[in-house]
Amino acid sequence: MSQSQVSGTLIWYYYICPRQVWLISHQLTPDAEDQNILIGRLIDETAYGREKKELIVGSSKIDVYRFTEGQLLIGEVKKSSRYRESARMQLAFYLKELAARGVQAEGELRFPTEKTKEKVILNEKTIAALARAEEEILQLIELEKPPPPAKTRFCRPCAYAEFCWS
């Protein structure tokens, strides 16, 4: 897998669990009937109905977008701010992908159930963090077996729990 095949989803999971990065990259999908996944899909389908949805850039899919006064605004919609850091880096990755294609955009994290929004800015510090994450994601993907499971605060609601704790 080349660096260009690192997606926003892999960035998202990298900041939550390296094991999930490996599982996803090897086409091992989570429990599609997991309550958290179903709630996330419902929020994705029903929130921000007046905005355009699903802008595909490279191997990434941006949740919502709109043009305001000639400026592109992209948004990442999440069920909860519990995963704020991973969501922020995922959205920064999308901004970086657009910038690499000559498209300047602004980013906004959206948490509709909490009725909050947060601007995301692509700066040098974030670009450097993304470069490190992409490099480590590529190393994870190349492993013959997934990294061993490690209990974190994100394990309880994880749709991959059966892969780790069965």
Coordinates of C-alpha atoms in Angstrom, one line a residue:
M1 CA 0.0 0.0 0.0
S2 CA 1.4 3.4 -0.9
Q3 CA 1.1 6.6 1.0
S4 CA -1.6 7.7 -1.5
Q5 CA -3.7 4.8 -0.4
V6 CA -3.9 6.0 3.2
S7 CA -7.4 7.2 3.6
G8 CA -9.2 9.5 6.1
T9 CA -10.8 6.4 7.6
L10 CA -7.4 4.9 8.4
I11 CA -6.3 8.2 9.9
W12 CA -9.4 8.2 12.1
Y13 CA -8.7 4.7 13.3
Y14 CA -5.0 5.3 13.8
Y15 CA -5.8 7.8 16.5
I16 CA -8.2 5.4 18.2
C17 CA -6.5 1.9 17.8
P18 CA -3.7 0.7 15.6
R19 CA -5.2 -2.8 15.6
Q20 CA -8.3 -1.4 13.8
V21 CA -6.0 0.1 11.2
W22 CA -4.6 -3.3 10.4
L23 CA -8.0 -5.0 10.4
I24 CA -9.6 -2.4 8.1
S25 CA -6.7 -2.4 5.7
H26 CA -6.9 -6.2 5.4
Q27 CA -10.6 -6.0 4.6
L28 CA -11.8 -7.4 7.9
T29 CA -15.0 -5.4 8.5
P30 CA -16.6 -4.7 11.9
D31 CA -20.0 -6.0 12.9
A32 CA -22.3 -4.1 10.5
E33 CA -25.2 -4.5 13.0
D34 CA -23.3 -2.9 15.9
Q35 CA -25.5 -0.3 17.5
N36 CA -22.8 2.4 17.3
I37 CA -22.3 1.8 13.6
L38 CA -26.1 1.9 13.0
I39 CA -26.5 5.2 15.0
G40 CA -23.5 6.7 13.0
R41 CA -25.1 5.8 9.7
L42 CA -28.5 7.3 10.8
I43 CA -26.8 10.5 11.9
D44 CA -24.9 10.6 8.6
E45 CA -28.1 10.2 6.6
T46 CA -30.3 12.6 8.5
A47 CA -28.0 15.4 9.7
Y48 CA -27.4 18.5 7.5
G49 CA -29.9 17.5 4.9
R50 CA -29.6 20.8 3.0
E51 CA -25.9 20.4 2.4
K52 CA -24.2 18.4 -0.3
K53 CA -23.0 15.0 0.9
E54 CA -20.1 12.7 0.0
L55 CA -17.4 14.5 -1.8
I56 CA -14.8 11.9 -2.8
V57 CA -11.2 12.9 -2.9
G58 CA -8.7 10.2 -3.7
S59 CA -9.5 7.3 -1.4
S60 CA -11.4 9.4 1.1
K61 CA -15.0 10.4 1.4
I62 CA -15.9 13.8 2.9
D63 CA -19.3 13.8 4.7
V64 CA -20.7 17.2 3.8
Y65 CA -19.5 20.3 1.8
R66 CA -20.8 23.6 0.6
F67 CA -19.5 26.7 -1.1
T68 CA -19.9 30.0 0.8
E69 CA -18.8 33.2 -1.0
G70 CA -16.5 31.2 -3.3
Q71 CA -14.9 29.3 -0.4
L72 CA -15.2 25.5 0.0
L73 CA -16.2 24.4 3.5
I74 CA -15.9 20.7 4.2
G75 CA -17.4 19.0 7.2
E76 CA -16.9 15.8 9.1
V77 CA -20.0 14.6 11.0
K78 CA -19.5 12.5 14.1
K79 CA -21.9 11.0 16.6
S80 CA -20.0 12.3 19.6
S81 CA -17.0 14.5 20.5
R82 CA -15.6 11.6 22.4
Y83 CA -13.3 10.9 19.5
R84 CA -12.5 14.6 18.9
E85 CA -8.7 14.2 18.3
S86 CA -9.1 11.4 15.7
A87 CA -12.0 13.3 14.0
R88 CA -9.8 16.5 13.9
M89 CA -6.9 14.6 12.3
Q90 CA -9.2 12.9 9.8
L91 CA -10.6 16.2 8.7
A92 CA -7.1 17.7 8.6
F93 CA -6.1 14.8 6.3
Y94 CA -9.0 15.8 4.0
L95 CA -7.8 19.4 3.9
K96 CA -4.3 18.2 3.1
E97 CA -5.6 16.0 0.3
L98 CA -7.5 18.9 -1.2
A99 CA -4.6 21.3 -0.8
A100 CA -2.3 18.7 -2.7
R101 CA -4.8 19.0 -5.5
G102 CA -4.7 22.8 -5.5
V103 CA -8.0 23.3 -3.7
Q104 CA -8.0 25.5 -0.6
A105 CA -10.8 24.7 1.8
E106 CA -11.9 25.3 5.4
G107 CA -12.8 22.4 7.7
E108 CA -15.5 22.0 10.3
L109 CA -16.1 19.1 12.7
R110 CA -19.8 18.7 13.5
F111 CA -21.4 16.9 16.4
P112 CA -25.1 17.2 15.6
T113 CA -26.3 15.3 18.7
E114 CA -24.3 17.8 20.9
K115 CA -25.3 20.7 18.6
T116 CA -21.7 21.8 18.4
K117 CA -19.2 22.6 15.6
E118 CA -15.4 23.2 15.6
K119 CA -13.2 24.7 13.0
V120 CA -10.2 22.7 11.9
I121 CA -7.1 24.5 10.5
L122 CA -4.4 22.8 8.5
N123 CA -1.1 24.2 9.8
E124 CA 2.6 23.0 9.7
K125 CA 2.3 21.2 13.1
T126 CA -0.7 19.2 11.9
I127 CA 0.9 18.5 8.5
A128 CA 3.9 17.0 10.3
A129 CA 1.7 14.9 12.6
L130 CA -0.2 13.6 9.6
A131 CA 3.1 12.7 7.9
R132 CA 4.1 10.7 10.9
A133 CA 0.7 9.0 11.2
E134 CA 0.7 8.1 7.5
E135 CA 4.2 6.6 7.8
E136 CA 3.1 4.5 10.9
I137 CA -0.1 3.4 9.2
L138 CA 1.9 2.1 6.3
Q139 CA 4.2 0.2 8.7
L140 CA 1.1 -1.3 10.5
I141 CA -0.4 -2.4 7.2
E142 CA 2.7 -4.3 6.3
L143 CA 2.6 -6.4 9.4
E144 CA 1.9 -10.1 8.8
K145 CA -0.4 -10.2 11.8
P146 CA -2.4 -7.4 13.6
P147 CA -0.8 -5.8 16.6
P148 CA -1.9 -7.5 19.8
P149 CA -5.1 -6.0 21.4
A150 CA -4.6 -3.4 24.0
K151 CA -7.4 -2.2 26.3
T152 CA -8.2 1.5 25.9
R153 CA -11.1 3.7 26.8
F154 CA -12.4 3.2 23.3
C155 CA -12.7 -0.6 23.5
R156 CA -16.1 -0.9 25.2
P157 CA -18.2 0.6 22.3
C158 CA -15.9 -0.9 19.5
A159 CA -17.6 -2.9 16.7
Y160 CA -14.3 -4.9 16.4
A161 CA -14.5 -6.2 20.0
E162 CA -15.0 -9.8 18.8
F163 CA -11.7 -9.6 16.9
C164 CA -9.9 -8.7 20.1
W165 CA -11.6 -10.1 23.1
S166 CA -13.4 -13.4 22.0

